[in-house]
mmCIF file of C-alpha atoms in Angstrom:
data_model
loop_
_atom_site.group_PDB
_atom_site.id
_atom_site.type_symbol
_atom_site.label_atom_id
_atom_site.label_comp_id
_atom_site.label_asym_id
_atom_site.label_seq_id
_atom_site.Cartn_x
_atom_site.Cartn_y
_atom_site.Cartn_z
ATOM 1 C CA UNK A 1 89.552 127.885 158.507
ATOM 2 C CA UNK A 2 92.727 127.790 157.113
ATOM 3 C CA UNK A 3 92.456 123.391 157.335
ATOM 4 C CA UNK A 4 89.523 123.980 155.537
ATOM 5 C CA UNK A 5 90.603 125.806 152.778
ATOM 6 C CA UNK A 6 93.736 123.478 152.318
ATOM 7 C CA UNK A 7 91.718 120.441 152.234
ATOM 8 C CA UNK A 8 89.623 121.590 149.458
ATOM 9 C CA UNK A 9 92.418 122.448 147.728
ATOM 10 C CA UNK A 10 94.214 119.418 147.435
ATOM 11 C CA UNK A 11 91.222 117.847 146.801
ATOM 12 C CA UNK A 12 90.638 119.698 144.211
ATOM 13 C CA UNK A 13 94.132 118.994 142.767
ATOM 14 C CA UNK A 14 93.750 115.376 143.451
ATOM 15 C CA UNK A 15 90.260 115.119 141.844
ATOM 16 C CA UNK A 16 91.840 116.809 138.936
ATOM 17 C CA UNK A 17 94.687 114.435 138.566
ATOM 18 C CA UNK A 18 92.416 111.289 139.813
ATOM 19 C CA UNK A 19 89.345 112.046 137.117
ATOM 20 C CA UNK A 20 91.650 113.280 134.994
ATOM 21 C CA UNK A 21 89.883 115.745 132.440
ATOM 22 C CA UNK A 22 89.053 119.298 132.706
ATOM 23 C CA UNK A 23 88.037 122.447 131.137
ATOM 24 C CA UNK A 24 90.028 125.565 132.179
ATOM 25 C CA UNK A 25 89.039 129.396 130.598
ATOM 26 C CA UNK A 26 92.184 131.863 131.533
ATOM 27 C CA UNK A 27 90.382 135.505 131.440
ATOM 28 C CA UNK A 28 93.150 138.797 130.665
ATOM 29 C CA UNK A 29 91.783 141.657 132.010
ATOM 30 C CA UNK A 30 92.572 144.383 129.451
ATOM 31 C CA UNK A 31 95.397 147.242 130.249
ATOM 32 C CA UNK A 32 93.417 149.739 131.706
ATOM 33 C CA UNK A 33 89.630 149.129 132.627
ATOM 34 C CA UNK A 34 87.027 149.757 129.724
ATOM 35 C CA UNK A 35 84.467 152.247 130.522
ATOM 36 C CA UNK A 36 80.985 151.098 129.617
ATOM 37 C CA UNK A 37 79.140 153.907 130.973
ATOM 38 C CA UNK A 38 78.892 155.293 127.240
ATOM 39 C CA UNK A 39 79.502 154.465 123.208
ATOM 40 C CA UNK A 40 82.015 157.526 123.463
ATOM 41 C CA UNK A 41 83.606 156.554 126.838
ATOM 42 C CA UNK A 42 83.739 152.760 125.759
ATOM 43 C CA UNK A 43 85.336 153.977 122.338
ATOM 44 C CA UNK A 44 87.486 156.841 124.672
ATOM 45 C CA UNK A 45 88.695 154.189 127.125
ATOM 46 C CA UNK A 46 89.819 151.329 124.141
ATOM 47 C CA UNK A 47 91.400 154.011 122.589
ATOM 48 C CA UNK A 48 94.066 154.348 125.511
ATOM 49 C CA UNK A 49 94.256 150.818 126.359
ATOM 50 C CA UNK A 50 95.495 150.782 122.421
ATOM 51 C CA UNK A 51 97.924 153.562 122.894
ATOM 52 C CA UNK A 52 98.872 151.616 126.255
ATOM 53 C CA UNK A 53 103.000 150.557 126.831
ATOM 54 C CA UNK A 54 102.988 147.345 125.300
ATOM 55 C CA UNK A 55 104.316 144.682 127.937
ATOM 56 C CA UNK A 56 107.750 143.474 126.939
ATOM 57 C CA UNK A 57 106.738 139.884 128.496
ATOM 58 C CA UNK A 58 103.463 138.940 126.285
ATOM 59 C CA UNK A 59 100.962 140.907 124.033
ATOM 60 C CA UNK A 60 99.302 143.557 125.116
ATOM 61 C CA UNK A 61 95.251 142.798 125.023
ATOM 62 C CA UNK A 62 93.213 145.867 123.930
ATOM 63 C CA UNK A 63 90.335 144.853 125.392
ATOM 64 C CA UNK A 64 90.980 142.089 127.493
ATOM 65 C CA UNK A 65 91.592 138.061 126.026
ATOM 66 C CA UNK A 66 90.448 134.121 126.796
ATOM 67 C CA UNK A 67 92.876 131.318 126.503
ATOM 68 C CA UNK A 68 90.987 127.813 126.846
ATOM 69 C CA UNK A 69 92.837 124.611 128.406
ATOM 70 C CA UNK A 70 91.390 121.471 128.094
ATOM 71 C CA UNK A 71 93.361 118.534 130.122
ATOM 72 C CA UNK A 72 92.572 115.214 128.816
ATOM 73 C CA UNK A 73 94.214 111.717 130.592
ATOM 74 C CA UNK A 74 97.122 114.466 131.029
ATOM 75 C CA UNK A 75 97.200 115.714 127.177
ATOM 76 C CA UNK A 76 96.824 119.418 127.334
ATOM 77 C CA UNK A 77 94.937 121.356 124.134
ATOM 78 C CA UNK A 78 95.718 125.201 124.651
ATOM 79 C CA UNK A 79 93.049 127.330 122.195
ATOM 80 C CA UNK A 80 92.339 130.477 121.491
ATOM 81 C CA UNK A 81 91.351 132.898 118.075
ATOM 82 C CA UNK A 82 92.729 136.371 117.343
ATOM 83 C CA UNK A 83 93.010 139.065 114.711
ATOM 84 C CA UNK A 84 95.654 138.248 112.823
ATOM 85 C CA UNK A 85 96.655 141.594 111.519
ATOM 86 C CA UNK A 86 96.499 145.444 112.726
ATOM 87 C CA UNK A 87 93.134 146.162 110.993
ATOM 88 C CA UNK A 88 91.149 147.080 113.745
ATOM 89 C CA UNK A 89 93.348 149.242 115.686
ATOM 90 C CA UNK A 90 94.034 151.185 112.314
ATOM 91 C CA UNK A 91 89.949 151.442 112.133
ATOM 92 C CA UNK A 92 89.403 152.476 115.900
ATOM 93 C CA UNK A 93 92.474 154.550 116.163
ATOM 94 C CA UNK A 94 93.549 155.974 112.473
ATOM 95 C CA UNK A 95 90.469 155.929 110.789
ATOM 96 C CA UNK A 96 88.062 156.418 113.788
ATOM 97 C CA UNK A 97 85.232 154.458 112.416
ATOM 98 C CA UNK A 98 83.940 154.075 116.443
ATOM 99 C CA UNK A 99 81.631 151.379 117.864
ATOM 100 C CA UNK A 100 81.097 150.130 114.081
ATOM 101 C CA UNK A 101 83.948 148.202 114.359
ATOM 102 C CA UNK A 102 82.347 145.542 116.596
ATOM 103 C CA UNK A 103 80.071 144.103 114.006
ATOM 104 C CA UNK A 104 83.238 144.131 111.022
ATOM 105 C CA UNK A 105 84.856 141.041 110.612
ATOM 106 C CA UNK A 106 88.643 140.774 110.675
ATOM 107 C CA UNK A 107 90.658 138.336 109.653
ATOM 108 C CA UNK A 108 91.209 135.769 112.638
ATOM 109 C CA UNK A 109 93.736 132.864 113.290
ATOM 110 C CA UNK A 110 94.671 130.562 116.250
ATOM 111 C CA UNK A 111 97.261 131.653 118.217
ATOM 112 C CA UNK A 112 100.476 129.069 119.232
ATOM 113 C CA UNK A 113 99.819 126.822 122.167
ATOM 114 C CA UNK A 114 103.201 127.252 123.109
ATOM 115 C CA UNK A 115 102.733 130.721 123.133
ATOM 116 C CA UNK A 116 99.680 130.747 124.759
ATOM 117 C CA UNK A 117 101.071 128.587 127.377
ATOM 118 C CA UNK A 118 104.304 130.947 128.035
ATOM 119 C CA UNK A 119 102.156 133.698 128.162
ATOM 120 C CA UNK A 120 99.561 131.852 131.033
ATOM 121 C CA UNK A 121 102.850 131.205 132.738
ATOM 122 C CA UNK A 122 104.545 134.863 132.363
ATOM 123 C CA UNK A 123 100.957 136.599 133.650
ATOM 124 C CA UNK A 124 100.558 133.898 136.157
ATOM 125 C CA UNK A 125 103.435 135.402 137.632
ATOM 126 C CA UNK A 126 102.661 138.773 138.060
ATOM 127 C CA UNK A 127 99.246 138.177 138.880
ATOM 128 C CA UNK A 128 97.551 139.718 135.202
ATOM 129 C CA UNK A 129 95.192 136.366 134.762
ATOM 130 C CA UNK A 130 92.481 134.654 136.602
ATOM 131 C CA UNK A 131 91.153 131.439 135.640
ATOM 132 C CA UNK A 132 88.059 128.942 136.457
ATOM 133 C CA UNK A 133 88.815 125.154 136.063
ATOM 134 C CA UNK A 134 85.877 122.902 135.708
ATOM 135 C CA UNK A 135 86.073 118.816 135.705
ATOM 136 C CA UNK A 136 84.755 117.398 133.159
ATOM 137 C CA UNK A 137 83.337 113.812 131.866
ATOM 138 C CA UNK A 138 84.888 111.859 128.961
ATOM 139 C CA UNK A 139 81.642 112.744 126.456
ATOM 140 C CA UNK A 140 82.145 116.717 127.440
ATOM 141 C CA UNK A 141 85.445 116.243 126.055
ATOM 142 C CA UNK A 142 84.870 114.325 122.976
ATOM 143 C CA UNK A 143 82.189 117.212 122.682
ATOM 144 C CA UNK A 144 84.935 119.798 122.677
ATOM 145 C CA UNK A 145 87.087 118.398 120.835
ATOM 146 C CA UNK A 146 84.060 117.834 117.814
ATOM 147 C CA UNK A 147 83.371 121.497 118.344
ATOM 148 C CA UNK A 148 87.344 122.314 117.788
ATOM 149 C CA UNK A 149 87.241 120.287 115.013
ATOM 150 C CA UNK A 150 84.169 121.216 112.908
ATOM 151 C CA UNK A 151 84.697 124.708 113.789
ATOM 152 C CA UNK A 152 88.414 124.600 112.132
ATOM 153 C CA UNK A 153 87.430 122.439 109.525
ATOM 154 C CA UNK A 154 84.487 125.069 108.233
ATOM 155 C CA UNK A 155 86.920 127.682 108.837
ATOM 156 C CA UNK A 156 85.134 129.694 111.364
ATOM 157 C CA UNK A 157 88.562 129.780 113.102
ATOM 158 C CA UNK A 158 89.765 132.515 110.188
ATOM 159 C CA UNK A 159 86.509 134.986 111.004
ATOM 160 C CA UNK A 160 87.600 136.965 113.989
ATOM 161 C CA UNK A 161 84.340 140.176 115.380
ATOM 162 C CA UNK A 162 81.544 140.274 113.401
ATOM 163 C CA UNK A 163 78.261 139.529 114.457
ATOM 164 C CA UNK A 164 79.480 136.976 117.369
ATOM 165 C CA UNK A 165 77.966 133.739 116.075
ATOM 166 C CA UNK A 166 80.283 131.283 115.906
ATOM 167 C CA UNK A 167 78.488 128.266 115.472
ATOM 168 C CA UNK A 168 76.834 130.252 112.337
ATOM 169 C CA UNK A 169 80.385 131.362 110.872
ATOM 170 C CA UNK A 170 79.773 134.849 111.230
ATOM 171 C CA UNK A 171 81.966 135.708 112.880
ATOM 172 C CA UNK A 172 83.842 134.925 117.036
ATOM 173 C CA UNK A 173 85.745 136.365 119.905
ATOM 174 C CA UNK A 174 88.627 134.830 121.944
ATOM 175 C CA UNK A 175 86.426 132.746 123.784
ATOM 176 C CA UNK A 176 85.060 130.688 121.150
#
């Protein structure tokens, strides 16, 4: 068993390096776990992971976070889109506006590739990230690169919440 598992995985490796693109999404879980089992307990439990110890190390993530690596010929793209101010946590926490919030939009920016990559690295370390890596074909990566592109170029990158449709501009999450 334990052959088999190191064969696949440096043949994974290799087929990574040998094919040489790939998509990877990096999922953050959030400080504490959100509880989903009401509007009030969801709103309860985001609350505290707000009021959570901020890590010295990287940024705390309210309610969790998704970095996106995409390896091309061995050029790396790190990408992700975040608030870009406090104005949500002063509308869940000050001003208690509640499960409203998730339908505002915020102001939104992308965060620092360097940053995003010393913070993979730093949570990689202490085991606070998971990732899936995917290998890819040259036309899925001119694809996301066109969708990078026309996405920062409209300016959907500076809507962060809202209604979730980024292709739309009205709004996105991390992941988009």
């Amino acid at each position: 068993m334990l052959k088999a598992i190191i064969t696949f995985i440096l043949n994974f490796f290799l087929l990574t390096v040998l094919f040489g693109q790939s998509l990877t999404i990096y999922t953050i879980p959030p400080p504490k776990p959100l509880n989903w089992k009401s509007p009030h307990h969801l709103l309860t439990s985001l609350g505290k992971n707000y009021m959570a110890k901020k890590p010295r190390q990287y940024p705390r993530r309210e309610i969790g976070h998704v970095f996106v690596e995409i390896i091309d010929h061995g050029d790396s793209l790190y990408t992700s889109i975040t608030s870009v101010d406090d104005e949500c946590f002063e509308d869940v926490v000050v001003k208690k506006k509640g499960m409203a919030v998730l339908f505002k939009r915020y102001a939104g920016g992308h965060e620092n590739p360097e940053e995003i990559k010393r913070e993979i690295n730093k949570r990689s370390e202490d085991g606070r990230i998971a990732f899936i890596r995917f290998l890819i074909n040259d036309s899925a990566v001119v694809h996301l690169h066109h969708f990078i592109d026309s996405f920062q170029l409209l300016g959907y990158d500076k809507i962060y919440g809202g209604m979730n449709d980024p292709r739309k501009g009205k709004g996105a999450g991390c992941s988009s």
